[in-house]
mmCIF file of C-alpha atoms in Angstrom:
data_model
loop_
_atom_site.group_PDB
_atom_site.id
_atom_site.type_symbol
_atom_site.label_atom_id
_atom_site.label_comp_id
_atom_site.label_asym_id
_atom_site.label_seq_id
_atom_site.Cartn_x
_atom_site.Cartn_y
_atom_site.Cartn_z
ATOM 1 C CA MET B 105 0.000 0.000 0.000
ATOM 2 C CA THR B 106 1.471 3.356 -1.033
ATOM 3 C CA LYS B 107 1.571 5.906 1.745
ATOM 4 C CA GLU B 108 0.047 9.218 0.766
ATOM 5 C CA SER B 109 2.233 12.190 1.627
ATOM 6 C CA ALA B 110 1.101 15.089 3.777
ATOM 7 C CA LEU B 111 1.386 17.323 0.711
ATOM 8 C CA ASP B 112 -0.864 15.026 -1.334
ATOM 9 C CA THR B 113 -3.414 15.113 1.480
ATOM 10 C CA ALA B 114 -3.288 18.900 1.832
ATOM 11 C CA ARG B 115 -3.599 19.450 -1.907
ATOM 12 C CA ALA B 116 -6.556 17.045 -2.108
ATOM 13 C CA GLN B 117 -8.313 19.003 0.638
ATOM 14 C CA LEU B 118 -7.579 22.274 -1.140
ATOM 15 C CA ARG B 119 -8.841 20.940 -4.482
ATOM 16 C CA ARG B 120 -12.094 19.906 -2.835
ATOM 17 C CA ALA B 121 -12.530 23.379 -1.296
ATOM 18 C CA VAL B 122 -11.802 25.082 -4.627
ATOM 19 C CA GLU B 123 -14.503 22.965 -6.261
ATOM 20 C CA GLN B 124 -17.040 23.625 -3.511
ATOM 21 C CA LEU B 125 -16.352 27.364 -3.660
ATOM 22 C CA HIS B 126 -16.713 27.292 -7.475
ATOM 23 C CA LEU B 127 -13.346 28.981 -7.883
ATOM 24 C CA THR B 128 -11.524 29.115 -11.217
ATOM 25 C CA GLU B 129 -8.434 27.254 -12.400
ATOM 26 C CA ASN B 130 -6.561 30.547 -12.042
ATOM 27 C CA ASP B 131 -7.585 30.598 -8.367
ATOM 28 C CA TRP B 132 -6.344 27.022 -7.988
ATOM 29 C CA GLN B 133 -2.971 27.944 -9.473
ATOM 30 C CA THR B 134 -2.601 30.822 -7.034
ATOM 31 C CA LEU B 135 -3.854 28.973 -3.959
ATOM 32 C CA SER B 136 -1.919 25.750 -4.580
ATOM 33 C CA THR B 137 1.484 27.396 -5.029
ATOM 34 C CA PRO B 138 3.665 28.522 -2.084
ATOM 35 C CA ARG B 139 4.881 32.126 -2.322
ATOM 36 C CA ARG B 140 8.447 31.508 -1.128
ATOM 37 C CA VAL B 141 10.409 28.300 -0.523
ATOM 38 C CA LEU B 142 13.865 28.270 1.050
ATOM 39 C CA GLU B 143 16.145 25.274 1.559
ATOM 40 C CA VAL B 144 19.385 25.800 3.453
ATOM 41 C CA ALA B 145 22.387 23.816 4.590
ATOM 42 C CA VAL B 146 22.830 23.966 8.359
ATOM 43 C CA PRO B 147 26.332 22.928 9.426
ATOM 44 C CA LEU B 148 26.811 21.936 13.058
ATOM 45 C CA ARG B 149 30.024 21.422 15.011
ATOM 46 C CA ARG B 150 29.231 18.548 17.361
ATOM 47 C CA ASP B 151 30.652 18.542 20.867
ATOM 48 C CA ASN B 152 33.263 15.999 19.755
ATOM 49 C CA GLY B 153 34.510 18.380 17.055
ATOM 50 C CA LYS B 154 32.912 16.546 14.126
ATOM 51 C CA ILE B 155 31.097 18.679 11.528
ATOM 52 C CA GLU B 156 27.693 17.484 10.348
ATOM 53 C CA VAL B 157 25.466 19.259 7.822
ATOM 54 C CA TYR B 158 21.680 19.118 8.097
ATOM 55 C CA ASN B 159 18.941 20.158 5.688
ATOM 56 C CA GLY B 160 16.844 23.084 6.823
ATOM 57 C CA PHE B 161 13.679 24.540 5.330
ATOM 58 C CA ARG B 162 11.417 27.578 5.596
ATOM 59 C CA VAL B 163 8.270 27.908 3.503
ATOM 60 C CA GLN B 164 6.147 31.045 3.383
ATOM 61 C CA TYR B 165 3.016 29.675 1.784
ATOM 62 C CA SER B 166 0.999 32.885 1.830
ATOM 63 C CA THR B 167 1.453 36.484 2.950
ATOM 64 C CA THR B 168 -1.745 37.815 1.378
ATOM 65 C CA ARG B 169 -3.576 38.403 4.679
ATOM 66 C CA GLY B 170 -0.525 39.421 6.717
ATOM 67 C CA PRO B 171 2.908 38.204 7.840
ATOM 68 C CA ALA B 172 3.608 34.503 7.446
ATOM 69 C CA LYS B 173 3.159 32.512 10.666
ATOM 70 C CA GLY B 174 4.190 28.978 11.523
ATOM 71 C CA GLY B 175 6.286 26.721 13.681
ATOM 72 C CA ILE B 176 9.784 25.281 13.365
ATOM 73 C CA ARG B 177 10.044 21.501 13.598
ATOM 74 C CA TYR B 178 13.117 19.398 14.416
ATOM 75 C CA HIS B 179 12.367 15.816 13.371
ATOM 76 C CA PRO B 180 13.912 13.153 11.103
ATOM 77 C CA SER B 181 10.788 13.185 8.901
ATOM 78 C CA VAL B 182 11.126 16.870 7.994
ATOM 79 C CA ASP B 183 11.484 17.436 4.251
ATOM 80 C CA MET B 184 10.380 20.024 1.720
ATOM 81 C CA ASP B 185 7.048 18.393 0.866
ATOM 82 C CA GLU B 186 6.007 18.058 4.502
ATOM 83 C CA THR B 187 7.031 21.655 5.191
ATOM 84 C CA ILE B 188 4.990 22.957 2.245
ATOM 85 C CA ALA B 189 1.980 20.903 3.367
ATOM 86 C CA LEU B 190 2.127 22.196 6.931
ATOM 87 C CA ALA B 191 2.612 25.783 5.716
ATOM 88 C CA MET B 192 -0.475 25.357 3.535
ATOM 89 C CA LEU B 193 -2.523 24.114 6.500
ATOM 90 C CA MET B 194 -1.295 27.065 8.590
ATOM 91 C CA THR B 195 -2.582 29.425 5.888
ATOM 92 C CA TRP B 196 -6.121 28.039 6.086
ATOM 93 C CA LYS B 197 -5.917 27.784 9.890
ATOM 94 C CA CYS B 198 -5.052 31.475 10.306
ATOM 95 C CA ALA B 199 -7.796 32.468 7.857
ATOM 96 C CA LEU B 200 -10.353 30.195 9.559
ATOM 97 C CA THR B 201 -9.713 31.836 12.931
ATOM 98 C CA ASN B 202 -9.574 35.220 11.149
ATOM 99 C CA LEU B 203 -6.086 36.120 12.317
ATOM 100 C CA PRO B 204 -4.191 38.746 10.273
ATOM 101 C CA TYR B 205 -1.595 36.229 9.158
ATOM 102 C CA GLY B 206 -0.568 34.126 6.220
ATOM 103 C CA GLY B 207 0.915 30.669 6.708
ATOM 104 C CA ALA B 208 4.463 29.360 7.048
ATOM 105 C CA LYS B 209 6.418 26.395 8.354
ATOM 106 C CA GLY B 210 10.051 25.546 8.873
ATOM 107 C CA GLY B 211 12.272 22.842 10.192
ATOM 108 C CA ILE B 212 15.469 20.856 10.192
ATOM 109 C CA ASN B 213 15.812 17.184 9.332
ATOM 110 C CA VAL B 214 17.310 16.182 12.674
ATOM 111 C CA ASP B 215 16.413 14.164 15.756
ATOM 112 C CA SER B 216 16.417 16.788 18.494
ATOM 113 C CA ASN B 217 16.913 14.061 21.108
ATOM 114 C CA SER B 218 20.319 13.309 19.572
ATOM 115 C CA LEU B 219 21.577 16.827 20.323
ATOM 116 C CA SER B 220 23.171 18.134 23.499
ATOM 117 C CA GLU B 221 21.855 21.491 24.673
ATOM 118 C CA SER B 222 24.936 23.279 23.330
ATOM 119 C CA GLU B 223 24.595 21.492 19.979
ATOM 120 C CA ASN B 224 20.913 22.384 19.830
ATOM 121 C CA GLU B 225 21.767 26.024 20.457
ATOM 122 C CA ARG B 226 24.477 26.116 17.791
ATOM 123 C CA LEU B 227 22.195 24.401 15.274
ATOM 124 C CA THR B 228 19.324 26.794 16.034
ATOM 125 C CA ARG B 229 21.455 29.911 15.783
ATOM 126 C CA ARG B 230 23.024 28.787 12.492
ATOM 127 C CA TYR B 231 19.597 27.895 11.059
ATOM 128 C CA THR B 232 18.333 31.321 12.153
ATOM 129 C CA SER B 233 21.219 33.051 10.416
ATOM 130 C CA GLU B 234 20.403 31.145 7.210
ATOM 131 C CA ILE B 235 16.701 32.105 7.168
ATOM 132 C CA LEU B 236 17.237 35.538 8.745
ATOM 133 C CA PRO B 237 16.743 37.528 5.494
ATOM 134 C CA ILE B 238 13.127 36.375 5.165
ATOM 135 C CA ILE B 239 11.882 36.426 8.798
ATOM 136 C CA GLY B 240 10.882 39.356 10.983
ATOM 137 C CA PRO B 241 7.935 40.652 13.043
ATOM 138 C CA GLU B 242 6.295 42.097 9.909
ATOM 139 C CA ARG B 243 7.464 39.345 7.522
ATOM 140 C CA ASP B 244 7.421 35.889 9.059
ATOM 141 C CA ILE B 245 7.071 34.961 12.736
ATOM 142 C CA PRO B 246 8.250 31.443 13.723
ATOM 143 C CA ALA B 247 7.066 29.501 16.781
ATOM 144 C CA PRO B 248 7.813 26.156 18.475
ATOM 145 C CA ASP B 249 6.659 22.879 16.970
ATOM 146 C CA VAL B 250 7.633 19.218 17.280
ATOM 147 C CA GLY B 251 11.160 18.966 18.670
ATOM 148 C CA THR B 252 11.500 22.664 19.575
ATOM 149 C CA ASP B 253 10.468 24.711 22.592
ATOM 150 C CA GLU B 254 10.830 28.105 24.249
ATOM 151 C CA ARG B 255 14.619 27.690 24.504
ATOM 152 C CA ASN B 256 14.876 27.531 20.718
ATOM 153 C CA MET B 257 12.660 30.601 20.400
ATOM 154 C CA ALA B 258 14.900 32.500 22.828
ATOM 155 C CA TRP B 259 17.976 31.625 20.732
ATOM 156 C CA ILE B 260 16.215 32.674 17.523
ATOM 157 C CA MET B 261 15.105 35.962 19.091
ATOM 158 C CA ASP B 262 18.622 36.660 20.365
ATOM 159 C CA THR B 263 20.298 35.815 17.043
ATOM 160 C CA TYR B 264 17.895 38.073 15.154
ATOM 161 C CA SER B 265 18.202 40.849 17.767
ATOM 162 C CA VAL B 266 22.023 40.788 17.686
ATOM 163 C CA GLN B 267 21.880 41.384 13.920
ATOM 164 C CA ALA B 268 19.292 44.159 14.323
ATOM 165 C CA GLY B 269 21.228 45.860 17.126
ATOM 166 C CA TYR B 270 18.290 45.950 19.553
ATOM 167 C CA ALA B 271 15.841 43.539 21.155
ATOM 168 C CA VAL B 272 13.144 42.327 18.758
ATOM 169 C CA PRO B 273 10.837 40.101 20.826
ATOM 170 C CA GLY B 274 8.146 40.067 18.132
ATOM 171 C CA VAL B 275 10.273 38.029 15.701
ATOM 172 C CA VAL B 276 9.077 34.763 17.304
ATOM 173 C CA THR B 277 6.300 33.577 19.586
ATOM 174 C CA GLY B 278 6.332 30.826 22.178
ATOM 175 C CA LYS B 279 9.200 32.574 23.988
ATOM 176 C CA PRO B 280 9.972 32.466 27.716
ATOM 177 C CA ILE B 281 7.786 34.885 29.677
ATOM 178 C CA VAL B 282 10.760 37.037 30.703
ATOM 179 C CA LEU B 283 11.636 37.620 27.037
ATOM 180 C CA GLY B 284 8.187 38.769 26.000
ATOM 181 C CA GLY B 285 6.319 35.475 25.955
ATOM 182 C CA SER B 286 2.627 35.277 26.739
ATOM 183 C CA LEU B 287 0.945 33.641 29.678
ATOM 184 C CA GLY B 288 -1.129 30.706 28.474
ATOM 185 C CA ARG B 289 0.978 30.019 25.362
ATOM 186 C CA ALA B 290 2.383 26.678 26.538
ATOM 187 C CA SER B 291 -1.071 25.165 27.069
ATOM 188 C CA ALA B 292 -2.827 27.015 24.227
ATOM 189 C CA THR B 293 -2.982 24.247 21.605
ATOM 190 C CA GLY B 294 -4.216 21.729 24.169
ATOM 191 C CA ASP B 295 -6.725 24.252 25.527
ATOM 192 C CA GLY B 296 -8.088 24.749 22.017
ATOM 193 C CA VAL B 297 -8.360 20.985 21.516
ATOM 194 C CA ALA B 298 -10.321 20.753 24.777
ATOM 195 C CA ILE B 299 -12.719 23.530 23.742
ATOM 196 C CA SER B 300 -13.269 21.753 20.410
ATOM 197 C CA THR B 301 -13.872 18.451 22.229
ATOM 198 C CA ARG B 302 -16.435 20.007 24.565
ATOM 199 C CA GLU B 303 -18.350 21.585 21.694
ATOM 200 C CA ALA B 304 -18.264 18.385 19.623
ATOM 201 C CA LEU B 305 -19.754 16.471 22.563
ATOM 202 C CA ARG B 306 -22.483 19.105 22.802
ATOM 203 C CA ILE B 307 -23.312 18.754 19.124
ATOM 204 C CA LYS B 308 -23.384 14.963 19.396
ATOM 205 C CA GLY B 309 -25.630 15.173 22.475
ATOM 206 C CA ILE B 310 -23.126 13.360 24.698
ATOM 207 C CA PRO B 311 -22.897 14.561 28.332
ATOM 208 C CA ILE B 312 -19.554 16.247 29.001
ATOM 209 C CA ALA B 313 -19.280 14.953 32.553
ATOM 210 C CA GLY B 314 -17.819 11.480 32.408
ATOM 211 C CA ALA B 315 -17.286 11.426 28.630
ATOM 212 C CA THR B 316 -14.408 9.048 27.903
ATOM 213 C CA VAL B 317 -11.333 10.260 26.005
ATOM 214 C CA ALA B 318 -8.315 8.449 24.529
ATOM 215 C CA ILE B 319 -5.287 10.549 23.545
ATOM 216 C CA GLN B 320 -2.572 9.377 21.174
ATOM 217 C CA GLY B 321 0.495 11.468 21.977
ATOM 218 C CA PHE B 322 1.482 12.802 25.406
ATOM 219 C CA GLY B 323 3.632 15.731 24.298
ATOM 220 C CA LYS B 324 3.021 19.473 24.206
ATOM 221 C CA VAL B 325 -0.451 19.071 22.703
ATOM 222 C CA GLY B 326 -1.648 15.783 24.166
ATOM 223 C CA TYR B 327 -0.588 16.516 27.735
ATOM 224 C CA TRP B 328 -2.247 19.920 27.934
ATOM 225 C CA ALA B 329 -5.352 18.638 26.151
ATOM 226 C CA ALA B 330 -5.561 15.842 28.725
ATOM 227 C CA ILE B 331 -5.282 18.310 31.601
ATOM 228 C CA ALA B 332 -7.918 20.615 30.071
ATOM 229 C CA VAL B 333 -10.549 17.964 29.240
ATOM 230 C CA GLU B 334 -10.115 16.470 32.689
ATOM 231 C CA LYS B 335 -10.843 19.883 34.252
ATOM 232 C CA MET B 336 -14.008 20.044 32.129
ATOM 233 C CA GLY B 337 -15.221 16.813 33.715
ATOM 234 C CA MET B 338 -14.254 14.280 31.061
ATOM 235 C CA LYS B 339 -12.431 11.054 31.871
ATOM 236 C CA VAL B 340 -9.103 10.398 30.117
ATOM 237 C CA VAL B 341 -8.966 6.603 29.944
ATOM 238 C CA ALA B 342 -5.839 6.080 27.800
ATOM 239 C CA VAL B 343 -2.736 7.960 26.673
ATOM 240 C CA SER B 344 0.282 6.979 24.605
ATOM 241 C CA ASP B 345 3.666 8.144 23.386
ATOM 242 C CA VAL B 346 6.063 6.750 20.773
ATOM 243 C CA THR B 347 6.733 3.653 22.889
ATOM 244 C CA GLY B 348 3.073 2.687 23.320
ATOM 245 C CA GLY B 349 0.158 3.469 25.590
ATOM 246 C CA ILE B 350 -1.416 2.740 28.955
ATOM 247 C CA THR B 351 -4.882 2.559 30.419
ATOM 248 C CA GLY B 352 -6.191 2.029 33.938
ATOM 249 C CA PHE B 353 -4.540 5.049 35.592
ATOM 250 C CA GLU B 354 -6.360 7.193 38.123
ATOM 251 C CA ASN B 355 -5.855 10.590 36.471
ATOM 252 C CA VAL B 356 -3.541 12.498 34.146
ATOM 253 C CA SER B 357 -1.471 13.904 37.009
ATOM 254 C CA GLN B 358 -0.525 10.358 38.035
ATOM 255 C CA VAL B 359 0.853 9.714 34.554
ATOM 256 C CA TRP B 360 2.649 13.051 34.393
ATOM 257 C CA ASP B 361 4.256 12.624 37.827
ATOM 258 C CA HIS B 362 5.615 9.236 36.750
ATOM 259 C CA PHE B 363 6.855 10.669 33.447
ATOM 260 C CA ARG B 364 8.762 13.470 35.194
ATOM 261 C CA LYS B 365 10.450 11.002 37.535
ATOM 262 C CA GLU B 366 11.110 8.087 35.182
ATOM 263 C CA GLY B 367 11.032 9.626 31.673
ATOM 264 C CA ASN B 368 8.265 7.284 30.501
ATOM 265 C CA ILE B 369 4.524 6.764 30.955
ATOM 266 C CA ASN B 370 4.726 3.141 32.115
ATOM 267 C CA VAL B 371 2.871 3.706 35.384
ATOM 268 C CA PRO B 372 3.019 0.588 37.600
ATOM 269 C CA GLY B 373 -0.260 -1.287 37.787
ATOM 270 C CA CYS B 374 -1.592 0.084 34.499
ATOM 271 C CA ASP B 375 -2.438 -2.021 31.469
ATOM 272 C CA HIS B 376 -0.264 -1.564 28.389
ATOM 273 C CA LEU B 377 -1.496 -1.253 24.820
ATOM 274 C CA SER B 378 -0.069 -0.333 21.435
ATOM 275 C CA ASN B 379 -0.772 2.931 19.644
ATOM 276 C CA ASP B 380 -3.025 1.062 17.197
ATOM 277 C CA GLU B 381 -4.937 -0.514 20.081
ATOM 278 C CA LEU B 382 -5.442 2.923 21.617
ATOM 279 C CA LEU B 383 -6.952 4.171 18.344
ATOM 280 C CA HIS B 384 -9.496 1.356 18.479
ATOM 281 C CA LEU B 385 -10.728 1.737 22.064
ATOM 282 C CA GLU B 386 -14.462 2.113 22.591
ATOM 283 C CA VAL B 387 -14.516 5.722 23.810
ATOM 284 C CA ASP B 388 -16.574 8.837 23.229
ATOM 285 C CA VAL B 389 -13.627 10.884 21.932
ATOM 286 C CA LEU B 390 -10.353 9.979 20.231
ATOM 287 C CA ILE B 391 -7.686 12.699 20.089
ATOM 288 C CA PRO B 392 -4.782 11.900 17.720
ATOM 289 C CA ALA B 393 -2.155 14.339 19.014
ATOM 290 C CA ALA B 394 1.089 12.806 17.728
ATOM 291 C CA LEU B 395 2.341 13.011 14.127
ATOM 292 C CA SER B 396 0.598 12.844 10.752
ATOM 293 C CA ASP B 397 -1.007 9.798 9.118
ATOM 294 C CA ALA B 398 -2.187 8.083 12.307
ATOM 295 C CA ILE B 399 -5.643 7.378 10.886
ATOM 296 C CA THR B 400 -5.383 5.660 7.522
ATOM 297 C CA SER B 401 -7.503 3.351 5.374
ATOM 298 C CA HIS B 402 -6.062 0.535 7.492
ATOM 299 C CA SER B 403 -6.532 1.936 11.002
ATOM 300 C CA ALA B 404 -9.823 3.809 10.456
ATOM 301 C CA ASN B 405 -11.965 0.706 9.968
ATOM 302 C CA ASP B 406 -11.808 -0.341 13.615
ATOM 303 C CA ILE B 407 -12.151 3.104 15.209
ATOM 304 C CA LYS B 408 -15.110 3.017 17.611
ATOM 305 C CA ALA B 409 -14.997 6.569 18.957
ATOM 306 C CA LYS B 410 -18.018 8.766 18.273
ATOM 307 C CA ILE B 411 -15.837 11.858 17.809
ATOM 308 C CA VAL B 412 -12.294 12.386 16.518
ATOM 309 C CA VAL B 413 -10.620 15.678 17.468
ATOM 310 C CA GLU B 414 -7.384 16.225 15.547
ATOM 311 C CA GLY B 415 -4.759 17.576 17.927
ATOM 312 C CA ALA B 416 -1.911 16.804 15.502
ATOM 313 C CA ASN B 417 -1.420 18.295 12.050
ATOM 314 C CA ALA B 418 -2.761 16.083 9.229
ATOM 315 C CA PRO B 419 -3.285 12.956 11.373
ATOM 316 C CA THR B 420 -5.930 11.568 8.990
ATOM 317 C CA THR B 421 -5.400 10.563 5.363
ATOM 318 C CA PRO B 422 -8.186 11.173 2.810
ATOM 319 C CA GLU B 423 -8.946 7.440 2.726
ATOM 320 C CA GLY B 424 -9.138 7.295 6.509
ATOM 321 C CA ASP B 425 -11.287 10.419 6.535
ATOM 322 C CA ALA B 426 -13.774 8.867 4.095
ATOM 323 C CA ILE B 427 -14.121 5.791 6.303
ATOM 324 C CA LEU B 428 -14.727 7.909 9.420
ATOM 325 C CA ASN B 429 -17.391 9.914 7.585
ATOM 326 C CA ASP B 430 -19.107 6.733 6.373
ATOM 327 C CA LYS B 431 -19.179 5.485 9.966
ATOM 328 C CA GLY B 432 -20.904 8.695 11.108
ATOM 329 C CA ILE B 433 -17.975 9.816 13.258
ATOM 330 C CA LEU B 434 -17.756 13.577 13.765
ATOM 331 C CA VAL B 435 -14.222 14.702 12.856
ATOM 332 C CA VAL B 436 -13.101 18.085 14.173
ATOM 333 C CA PRO B 437 -10.312 18.907 11.669
ATOM 334 C CA ASP B 438 -6.801 19.956 12.609
ATOM 335 C CA ILE B 439 -7.070 23.481 11.216
ATOM 336 C CA LEU B 440 -9.863 24.101 13.721
ATOM 337 C CA ALA B 441 -9.118 21.778 16.629
ATOM 338 C CA ASN B 442 -5.441 22.655 17.139
ATOM 339 C CA SER B 443 -5.660 26.344 16.221
ATOM 340 C CA GLY B 444 -5.377 27.462 19.856
ATOM 341 C CA GLY B 445 -1.593 27.597 19.559
ATOM 342 C CA VAL B 446 -1.515 30.102 16.720
ATOM 343 C CA VAL B 447 -4.332 32.116 18.319
ATOM 344 C CA VAL B 448 -2.324 32.662 21.505
ATOM 345 C CA SER B 449 0.817 33.191 19.417
ATOM 346 C CA TYR B 450 -1.107 36.044 17.822
ATOM 347 C CA PHE B 451 -1.875 37.383 21.304
ATOM 348 C CA GLU B 452 1.839 37.184 22.164
ATOM 349 C CA TRP B 453 2.783 39.068 18.991
ATOM 350 C CA VAL B 454 0.190 41.760 19.746
ATOM 351 C CA GLN B 455 1.465 42.108 23.314
ATOM 352 C CA ASP B 456 5.069 42.395 22.109
ATOM 353 C CA LYS B 457 4.086 45.117 19.627
ATOM 354 C CA GLN B 458 2.084 47.013 22.251
ATOM 355 C CA LYS B 459 4.655 46.467 25.027
ATOM 356 C CA PHE B 460 1.631 45.743 27.213
ATOM 357 C CA PHE B 461 0.949 42.281 28.609
ATOM 358 C CA TRP B 462 -2.278 40.553 29.613
ATOM 359 C CA ASP B 463 -3.043 38.353 32.601
ATOM 360 C CA LEU B 464 -3.793 34.651 32.157
ATOM 361 C CA LEU B 465 -7.542 35.053 32.505
ATOM 362 C CA GLU B 466 -7.659 37.596 29.685
ATOM 363 C CA VAL B 467 -5.614 35.294 27.433
ATOM 364 C CA LYS B 468 -7.885 32.311 28.090
ATOM 365 C CA GLU B 469 -11.085 34.340 27.668
ATOM 366 C CA ASN B 470 -9.905 35.771 24.349
ATOM 367 C CA LEU B 471 -8.819 32.306 23.186
ATOM 368 C CA SER B 472 -12.245 30.913 24.030
ATOM 369 C CA THR B 473 -13.971 33.766 22.191
ATOM 370 C CA ILE B 474 -12.038 33.187 18.964
ATOM 371 C CA MET B 475 -12.312 29.381 19.156
ATOM 372 C CA MET B 476 -16.057 29.485 19.817
ATOM 373 C CA LYS B 477 -16.626 31.874 16.918
ATOM 374 C CA ALA B 478 -14.708 29.616 14.532
ATOM 375 C CA ILE B 479 -16.490 26.486 15.785
ATOM 376 C CA LYS B 480 -19.880 28.146 15.345
ATOM 377 C CA GLU B 481 -19.017 29.225 11.795
ATOM 378 C CA VAL B 482 -17.822 25.732 10.874
ATOM 379 C CA GLU B 483 -20.964 24.176 12.335
ATOM 380 C CA GLU B 484 -23.215 26.629 10.474
ATOM 381 C CA VAL B 485 -21.523 26.125 7.078
ATOM 382 C CA SER B 486 -21.507 22.355 7.601
ATOM 383 C CA ASN B 487 -25.258 22.338 8.276
ATOM 384 C CA ARG B 488 -26.085 24.763 5.466
ATOM 385 C CA GLU B 489 -23.944 23.157 2.764
ATOM 386 C CA LYS B 490 -24.411 19.557 3.967
ATOM 387 C CA VAL B 491 -20.662 18.987 4.118
ATOM 388 C CA THR B 492 -18.277 17.538 6.703
ATOM 389 C CA TRP B 493 -16.621 19.739 9.294
ATOM 390 C CA ARG B 494 -13.303 19.376 7.466
ATOM 391 C CA GLU B 495 -14.858 20.539 4.219
ATOM 392 C CA SER B 496 -16.622 23.372 6.043
ATOM 393 C CA ALA B 497 -13.403 24.557 7.713
ATOM 394 C CA HIS B 498 -11.584 24.567 4.379
ATOM 395 C CA ILE B 499 -14.442 26.347 2.632
ATOM 396 C CA ILE B 500 -14.165 29.154 5.195
ATOM 397 C CA GLY B 501 -10.350 29.324 5.358
ATOM 398 C CA VAL B 502 -9.631 28.907 1.657
ATOM 399 C CA GLY B 503 -12.525 31.218 0.787
ATOM 400 C CA ARG B 504 -11.095 34.050 2.887
ATOM 401 C CA VAL B 505 -7.645 33.709 1.340
ATOM 402 C CA ALA B 506 -9.129 33.571 -2.175
ATOM 403 C CA GLN B 507 -11.194 36.697 -1.466
ATOM 404 C CA ALA B 508 -8.111 38.502 -0.165
ATOM 405 C CA HIS B 509 -6.198 37.556 -3.346
ATOM 406 C CA LYS B 510 -8.963 38.964 -5.517
ATOM 407 C CA LEU B 511 -9.241 42.197 -3.566
ATOM 408 C CA ARG B 512 -5.496 42.804 -3.641
ATOM 409 C CA GLY B 513 -5.249 41.936 -7.335
ATOM 410 C CA LEU B 514 -2.282 40.653 -9.313
ATOM 411 C CA TYR B 515 0.887 42.765 -9.494
ATOM 412 C CA PRO B 516 2.011 43.941 -11.998
#
């Protein structure tokens, strides 16, 4: 069976939206082509003195609605096609939530776990210097993603600021608080996933209190989503990481406490299961919050959840998506479900520009307002046009970008 790439999936979703919006072939050409693509060599001097060269990428898919916005990923799977696909999804995500941004993505083909902290810093600073001509607070604003965190954002900010000659906190988001980061940014993507889960349960008529949830992935998205849904009254019954999953734990804090002490989620007394087995548990909600292509034509057949909320980017292939739809499973798509991260990144950027910072309650209230508005719009378009939530979200996001293209016109 040939594995469909993330770019194939993203382009198929875009093609469907273009058809549903009755756009022209000229519109398709514009919308399906990234504005700027940069591939760079990133040499690194390892701690042992050996020089290794890694491939780095930065794609600015669209800047029609504002500066490009998107994370930087350190992972062995990073390549140009994946980066273009994720930058495309960021474009529709920012338009869906009506943020004044385009879409971007970047990354280095490297296993971040193989790097010492000093190597990680040298790699990040060199990568920043290579992409420096095309980033900036009014051009392209990176953020953390898989394999990167606030440390990397601090190094990027410093490298950029040294070249500028003054502090430029707005060049990245997801920074440490003391460097202009925003309260609530670390948990934002998970918080958005939780809000999406709550609203999906409401639409399905399933009581929130006691609703069962299985989460594939216990990283920056999955962990915070688990904490948030638990606070809402749901019951997280299973979680997993790259090594596999567990069920039978008392609460998420028990798993997290064990992870901090032991570096794994193998809580004593819990039952173990594979990632595939977790996908097929009989639960109310399944949250794929790891990497792409978790739900395929193979794995989708045995999914028993009533709702799938996509915490990861592109976790479902088109074939898997079709099977879920045929089974009557409500799928909350990635560009809606995991948009909380870019929403609070926008808040951070605004605060940096204003030099005025908000308290945590204000951040969370504003996040909820934007998420609820987007969810309501997706629900309304889905009901009116008789389409899936994924199709509805793309109709809204792609439609806004297409309208912006038309209003701006073609230069020259």
